[in-house]
Coordinates of N, CA and C in Angstrom, one line a residue:
X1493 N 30.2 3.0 -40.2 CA 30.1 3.8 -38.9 C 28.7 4.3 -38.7
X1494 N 28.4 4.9 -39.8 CA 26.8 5.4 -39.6 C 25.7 4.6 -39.4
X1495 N 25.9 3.0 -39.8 CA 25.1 2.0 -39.9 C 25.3 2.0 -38.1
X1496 N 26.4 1.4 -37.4 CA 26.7 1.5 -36.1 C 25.6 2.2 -35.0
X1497 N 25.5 3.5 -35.2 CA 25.4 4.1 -34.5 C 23.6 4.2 -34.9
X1498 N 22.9 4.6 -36.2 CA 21.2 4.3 -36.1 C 21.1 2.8 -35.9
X1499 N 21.9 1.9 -35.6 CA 21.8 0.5 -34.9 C 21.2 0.8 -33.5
X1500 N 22.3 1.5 -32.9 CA 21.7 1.9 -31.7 C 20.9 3.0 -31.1
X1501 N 20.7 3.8 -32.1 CA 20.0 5.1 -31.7 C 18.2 4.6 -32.2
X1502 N 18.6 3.5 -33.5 CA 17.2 3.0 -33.6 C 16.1 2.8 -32.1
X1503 N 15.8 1.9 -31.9 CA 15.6 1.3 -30.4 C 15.0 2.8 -29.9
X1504 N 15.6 3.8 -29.5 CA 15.2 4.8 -29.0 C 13.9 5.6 -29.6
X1505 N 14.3 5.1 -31.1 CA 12.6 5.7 -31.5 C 11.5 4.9 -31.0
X1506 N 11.4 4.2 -30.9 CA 10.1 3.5 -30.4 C 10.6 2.8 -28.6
X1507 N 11.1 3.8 -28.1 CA 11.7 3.3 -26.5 C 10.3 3.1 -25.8
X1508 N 9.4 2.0 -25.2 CA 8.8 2.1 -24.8 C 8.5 3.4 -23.3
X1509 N 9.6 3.5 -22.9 CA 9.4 5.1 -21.8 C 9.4 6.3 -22.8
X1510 N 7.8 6.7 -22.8 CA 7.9 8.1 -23.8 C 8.6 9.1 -23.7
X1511 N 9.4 9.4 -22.5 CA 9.8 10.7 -22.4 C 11.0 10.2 -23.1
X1512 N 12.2 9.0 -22.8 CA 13.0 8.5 -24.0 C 12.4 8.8 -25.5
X1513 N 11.7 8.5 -26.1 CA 10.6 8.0 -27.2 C 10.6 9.6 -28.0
X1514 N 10.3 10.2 -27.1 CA 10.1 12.1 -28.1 C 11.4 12.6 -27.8
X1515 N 12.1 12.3 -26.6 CA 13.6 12.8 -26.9 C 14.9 12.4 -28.1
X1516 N 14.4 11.4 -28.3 CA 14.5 10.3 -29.8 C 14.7 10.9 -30.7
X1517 N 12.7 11.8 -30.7 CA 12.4 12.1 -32.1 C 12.8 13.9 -32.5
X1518 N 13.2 13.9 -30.7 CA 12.9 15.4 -31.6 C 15.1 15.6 -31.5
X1519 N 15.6 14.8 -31.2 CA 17.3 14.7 -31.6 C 17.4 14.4 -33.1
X1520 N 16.4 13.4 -33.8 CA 16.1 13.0 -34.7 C 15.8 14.2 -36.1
X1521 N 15.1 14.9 -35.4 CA 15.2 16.3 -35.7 C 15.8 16.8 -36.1
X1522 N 16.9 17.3 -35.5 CA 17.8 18.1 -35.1 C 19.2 17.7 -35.8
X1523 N 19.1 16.3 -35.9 CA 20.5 15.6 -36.9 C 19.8 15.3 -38.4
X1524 N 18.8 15.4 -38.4 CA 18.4 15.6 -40.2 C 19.1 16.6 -40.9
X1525 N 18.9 18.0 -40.6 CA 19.9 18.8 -41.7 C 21.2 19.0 -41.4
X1526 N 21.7 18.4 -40.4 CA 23.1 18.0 -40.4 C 23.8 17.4 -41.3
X1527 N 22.6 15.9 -41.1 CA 23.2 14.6 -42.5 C 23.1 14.5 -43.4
X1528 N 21.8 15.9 -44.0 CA 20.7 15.4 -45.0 C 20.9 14.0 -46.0
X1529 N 21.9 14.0 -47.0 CA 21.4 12.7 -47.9 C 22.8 11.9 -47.4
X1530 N 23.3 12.5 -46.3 CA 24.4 10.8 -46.4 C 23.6 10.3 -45.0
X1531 N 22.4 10.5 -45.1 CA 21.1 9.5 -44.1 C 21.1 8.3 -45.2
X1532 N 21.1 8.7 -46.7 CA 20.6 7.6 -47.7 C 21.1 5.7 -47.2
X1533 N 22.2 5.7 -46.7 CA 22.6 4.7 -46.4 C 21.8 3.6 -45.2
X1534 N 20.8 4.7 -44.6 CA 20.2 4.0 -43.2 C 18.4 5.1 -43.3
X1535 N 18.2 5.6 -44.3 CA 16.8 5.7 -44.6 C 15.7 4.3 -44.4
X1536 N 16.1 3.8 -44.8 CA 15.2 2.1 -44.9 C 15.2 1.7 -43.5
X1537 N 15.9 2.0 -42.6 CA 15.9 1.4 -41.0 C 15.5 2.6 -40.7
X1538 N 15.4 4.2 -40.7 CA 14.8 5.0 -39.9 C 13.7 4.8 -40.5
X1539 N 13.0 5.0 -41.5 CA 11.5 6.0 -42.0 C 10.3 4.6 -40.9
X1540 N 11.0 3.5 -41.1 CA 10.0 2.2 -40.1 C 10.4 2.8 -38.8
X1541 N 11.4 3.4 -38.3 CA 11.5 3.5 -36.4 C 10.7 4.9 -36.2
X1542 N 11.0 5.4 -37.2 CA 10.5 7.0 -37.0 C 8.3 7.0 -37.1
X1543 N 8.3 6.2 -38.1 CA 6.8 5.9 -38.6 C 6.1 4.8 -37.2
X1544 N 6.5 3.9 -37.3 CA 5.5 2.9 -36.5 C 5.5 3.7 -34.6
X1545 N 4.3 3.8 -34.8 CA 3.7 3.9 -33.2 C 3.5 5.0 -33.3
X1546 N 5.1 6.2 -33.6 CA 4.7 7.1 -33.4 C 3.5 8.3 -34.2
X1547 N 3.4 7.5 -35.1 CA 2.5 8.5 -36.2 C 0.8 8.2 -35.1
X1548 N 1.0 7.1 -35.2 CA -0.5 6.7 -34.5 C -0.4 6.9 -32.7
X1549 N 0.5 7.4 -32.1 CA 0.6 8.0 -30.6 C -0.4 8.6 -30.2
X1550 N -0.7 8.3 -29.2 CA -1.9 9.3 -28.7 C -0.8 10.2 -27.7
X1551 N 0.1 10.3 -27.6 CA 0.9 11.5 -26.7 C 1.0 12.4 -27.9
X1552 N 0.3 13.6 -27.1 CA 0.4 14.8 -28.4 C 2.5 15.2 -28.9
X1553 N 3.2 15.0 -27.9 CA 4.3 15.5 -28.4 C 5.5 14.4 -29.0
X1554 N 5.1 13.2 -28.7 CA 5.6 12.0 -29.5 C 4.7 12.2 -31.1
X1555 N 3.8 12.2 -31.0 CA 3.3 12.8 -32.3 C 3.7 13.8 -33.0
X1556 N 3.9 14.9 -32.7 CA 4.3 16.1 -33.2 C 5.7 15.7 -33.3
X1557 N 6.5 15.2 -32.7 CA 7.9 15.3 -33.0 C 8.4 14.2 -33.8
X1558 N 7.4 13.1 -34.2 CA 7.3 12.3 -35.4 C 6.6 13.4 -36.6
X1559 N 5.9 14.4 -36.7 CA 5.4 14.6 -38.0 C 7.0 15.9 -38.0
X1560 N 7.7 16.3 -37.4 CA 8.4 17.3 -37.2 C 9.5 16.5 -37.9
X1561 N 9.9 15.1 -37.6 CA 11.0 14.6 -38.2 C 10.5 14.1 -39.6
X1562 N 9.7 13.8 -40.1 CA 8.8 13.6 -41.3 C 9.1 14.7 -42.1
X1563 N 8.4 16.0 -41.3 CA 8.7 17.5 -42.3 C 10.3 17.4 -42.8
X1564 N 11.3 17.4 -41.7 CA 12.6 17.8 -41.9 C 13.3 16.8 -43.0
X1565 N 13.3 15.5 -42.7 CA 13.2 14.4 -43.7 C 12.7 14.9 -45.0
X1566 N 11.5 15.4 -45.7 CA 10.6 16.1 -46.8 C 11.8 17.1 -46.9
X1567 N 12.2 18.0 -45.9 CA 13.0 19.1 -46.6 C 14.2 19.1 -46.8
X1568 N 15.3 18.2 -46.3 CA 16.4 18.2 -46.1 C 16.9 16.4 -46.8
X1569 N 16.4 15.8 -47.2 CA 16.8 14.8 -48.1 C 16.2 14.7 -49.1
X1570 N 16.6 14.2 -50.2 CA 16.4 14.3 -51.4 C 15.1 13.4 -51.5
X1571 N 13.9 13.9 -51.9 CA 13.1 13.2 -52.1 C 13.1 11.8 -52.8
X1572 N 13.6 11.5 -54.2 CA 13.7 10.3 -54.6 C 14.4 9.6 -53.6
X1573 N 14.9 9.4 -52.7 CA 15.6 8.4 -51.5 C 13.9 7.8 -50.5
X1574 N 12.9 9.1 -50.3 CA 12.4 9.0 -49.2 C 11.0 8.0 -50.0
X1575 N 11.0 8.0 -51.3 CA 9.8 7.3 -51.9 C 9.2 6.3 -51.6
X1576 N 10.6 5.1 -51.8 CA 10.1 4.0 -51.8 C 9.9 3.5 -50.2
X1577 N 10.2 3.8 -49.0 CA 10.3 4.0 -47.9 C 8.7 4.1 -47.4
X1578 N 8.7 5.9 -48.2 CA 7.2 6.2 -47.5 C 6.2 5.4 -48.2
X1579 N 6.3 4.5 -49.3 CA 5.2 4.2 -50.2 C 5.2 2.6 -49.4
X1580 N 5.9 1.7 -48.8 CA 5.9 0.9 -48.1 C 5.2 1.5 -47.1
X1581 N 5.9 2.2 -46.5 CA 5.5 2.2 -45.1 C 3.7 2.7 -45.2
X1582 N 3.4 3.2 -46.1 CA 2.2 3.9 -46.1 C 0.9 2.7 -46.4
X1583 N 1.7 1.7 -47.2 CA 0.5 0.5 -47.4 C 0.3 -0.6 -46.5
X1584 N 0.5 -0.5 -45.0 CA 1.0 -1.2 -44.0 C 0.1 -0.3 -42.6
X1585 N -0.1 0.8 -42.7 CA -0.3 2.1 -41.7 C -2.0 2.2 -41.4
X1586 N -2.6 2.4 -40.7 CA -3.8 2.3 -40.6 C -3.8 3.9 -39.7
X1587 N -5.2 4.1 -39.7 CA -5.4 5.6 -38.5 C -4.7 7.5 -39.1
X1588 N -4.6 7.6 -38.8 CA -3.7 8.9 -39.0 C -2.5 8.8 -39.4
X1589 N -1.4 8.4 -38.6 CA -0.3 7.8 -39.3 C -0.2 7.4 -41.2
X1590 N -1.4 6.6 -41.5 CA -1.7 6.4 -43.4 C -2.1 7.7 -43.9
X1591 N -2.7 8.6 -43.0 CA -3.3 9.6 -43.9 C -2.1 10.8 -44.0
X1592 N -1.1 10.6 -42.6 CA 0.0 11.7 -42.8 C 1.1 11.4 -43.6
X1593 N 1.3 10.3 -43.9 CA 2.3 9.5 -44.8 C 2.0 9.7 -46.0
X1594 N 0.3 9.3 -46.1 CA 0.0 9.6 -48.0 C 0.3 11.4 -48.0
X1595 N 0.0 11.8 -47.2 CA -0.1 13.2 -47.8 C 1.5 14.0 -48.0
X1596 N 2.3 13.3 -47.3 CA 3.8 13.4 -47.2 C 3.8 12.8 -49.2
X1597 N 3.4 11.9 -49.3 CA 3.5 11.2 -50.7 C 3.3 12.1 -51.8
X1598 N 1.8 12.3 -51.0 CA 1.4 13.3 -52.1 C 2.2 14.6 -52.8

């Protein structure tokens, strides 16, 4: 069921209409300490919808509400789940986006 549904809510993180696109991220938000670790099942398909574009956005609030779901993510799931994810995703990333990920790592 949970696979189902970030099937379709994926897409929305990177919806090419921004005002879709940060409404996305900041719902995305808002359902992290709901799920915290029974996300583990569909971590590997969000941390790529949540990371690509938006880290590197030039819209100040699609950005902020990607480093906002990053934060919540860092606080509310068990970090050993979020490792290997961020450490992919981070050797792939160029711009800001690499530098907010490594430091997420760090």
């Amino acid at each position: 069921m949970l696979f189902q549904i970030f099937d379709a809510f994926k897409p929305r993180l990177h919806d090419s209409n921004s005002k879709v696109n940060q409404v996305a991220l900041e719902t995305m938000h808002k359902m992290i300490p709901l799920l915290k670790d029974n996300l583990s099942p569909v971590i590997n398909i969000l941390i790529p919808a949540i990371v690509d574009n938006n880290l590197n956005s030039k819209s100040p609030g699609i950005y902020a509400a990607a480093t906002n779901v990053l934060e919540a993510l860092c606080q509310h799931v068990d970090n050993s789940l979020l490792l290997q994810p961020f450490c992919t995703k981070a050797q792939f990333l160029n711009g800001k986006a690499k530098q907010d990920l490594t430091e997420k790592l760090a």
